[in-house]
């Protein structure tokens, strides 16, 4: 489904973390939607930042996101109306 990116704003606050999105509008299993380049003073700093990025950033399909929020189909239809 259509891609929703979560955590991008948080990752953008990490010094040395650079987000590269490929502009794909829909998600598919195992599809690469982008990548994050992480820089630092040493390998330990880079690993720590990379783990934080991994925890923060997610790509989800919009319908899965809506299901997790508990929104009903009727509410979705009202939003689209």
CSV table of C-alpha atoms in Angstrom, one decimal, residues 10-67:
chain,number,residue,atom,x,y,z
A,10,UNK,CA,13.5,12.1,15.1
A,11,UNK,CA,16.3,10.7,12.9
A,12,UNK,CA,16.9,14.1,11.3
A,13,UNK,CA,17.8,15.4,14.8
A,14,UNK,CA,20.7,12.9,15.0
A,15,UNK,CA,24.0,14.7,14.0
A,16,UNK,CA,25.7,12.7,11.3
A,17,UNK,CA,22.5,10.7,10.2
A,18,UNK,CA,21.4,11.4,6.6
A,19,UNK,CA,18.1,10.1,5.2
A,20,UNK,CA,17.9,9.2,1.5
A,21,UNK,CA,14.4,8.3,0.4
A,22,UNK,CA,13.9,6.9,-3.1
A,23,UNK,CA,10.5,8.4,-3.8
A,24,UNK,CA,8.6,5.1,-4.2
A,25,UNK,CA,5.0,5.7,-3.4
A,26,UNK,CA,4.0,2.1,-2.5
A,27,UNK,CA,5.4,-0.5,-0.2
A,28,UNK,CA,6.0,-4.2,-1.0
A,29,UNK,CA,7.5,-6.9,1.2
A,30,UNK,CA,11.3,-6.5,1.2
A,31,UNK,CA,11.2,-3.5,-1.1
A,32,UNK,CA,14.0,-1.0,-0.3
A,33,UNK,CA,12.4,2.4,0.2
A,34,UNK,CA,15.6,4.3,1.0
A,35,UNK,CA,18.6,4.2,3.3
A,36,UNK,CA,20.3,6.2,6.0
A,37,UNK,CA,24.0,7.1,6.0
A,38,UNK,CA,25.5,7.5,9.4
A,39,UNK,CA,28.8,9.2,10.2
A,40,UNK,CA,30.8,9.6,13.4
A,41,UNK,CA,34.2,10.1,15.0
A,42,UNK,CA,34.7,6.3,15.4
A,43,UNK,CA,33.1,3.0,14.8
A,44,UNK,CA,31.5,2.8,18.2
A,45,UNK,CA,29.8,6.2,17.7
A,46,UNK,CA,28.5,5.1,14.3
A,47,UNK,CA,27.2,1.8,15.6
A,48,UNK,CA,25.4,3.6,18.5
A,49,UNK,CA,23.8,6.1,16.1
A,50,UNK,CA,22.8,3.3,13.6
A,51,UNK,CA,21.1,1.3,16.4
A,52,UNK,CA,19.2,4.4,17.4
A,53,UNK,CA,18.1,5.0,13.7
A,54,UNK,CA,17.0,1.4,13.5
A,55,UNK,CA,14.8,1.8,16.5
A,56,UNK,CA,13.3,5.1,15.4
A,57,UNK,CA,12.5,4.9,11.7
A,58,UNK,CA,9.8,2.7,10.2
A,59,UNK,CA,8.1,2.4,6.8
A,60,UNK,CA,4.5,1.1,7.0
A,61,UNK,CA,1.6,0.8,4.6
A,62,UNK,CA,-1.1,3.3,5.3
A,63,UNK,CA,-3.8,0.6,5.9
A,64,UNK,CA,-1.7,-1.2,8.4
A,65,UNK,CA,-1.1,2.1,10.2
A,66,UNK,CA,-4.8,2.8,10.3
A,67,UNK,CA,-5.6,-0.6,11.6
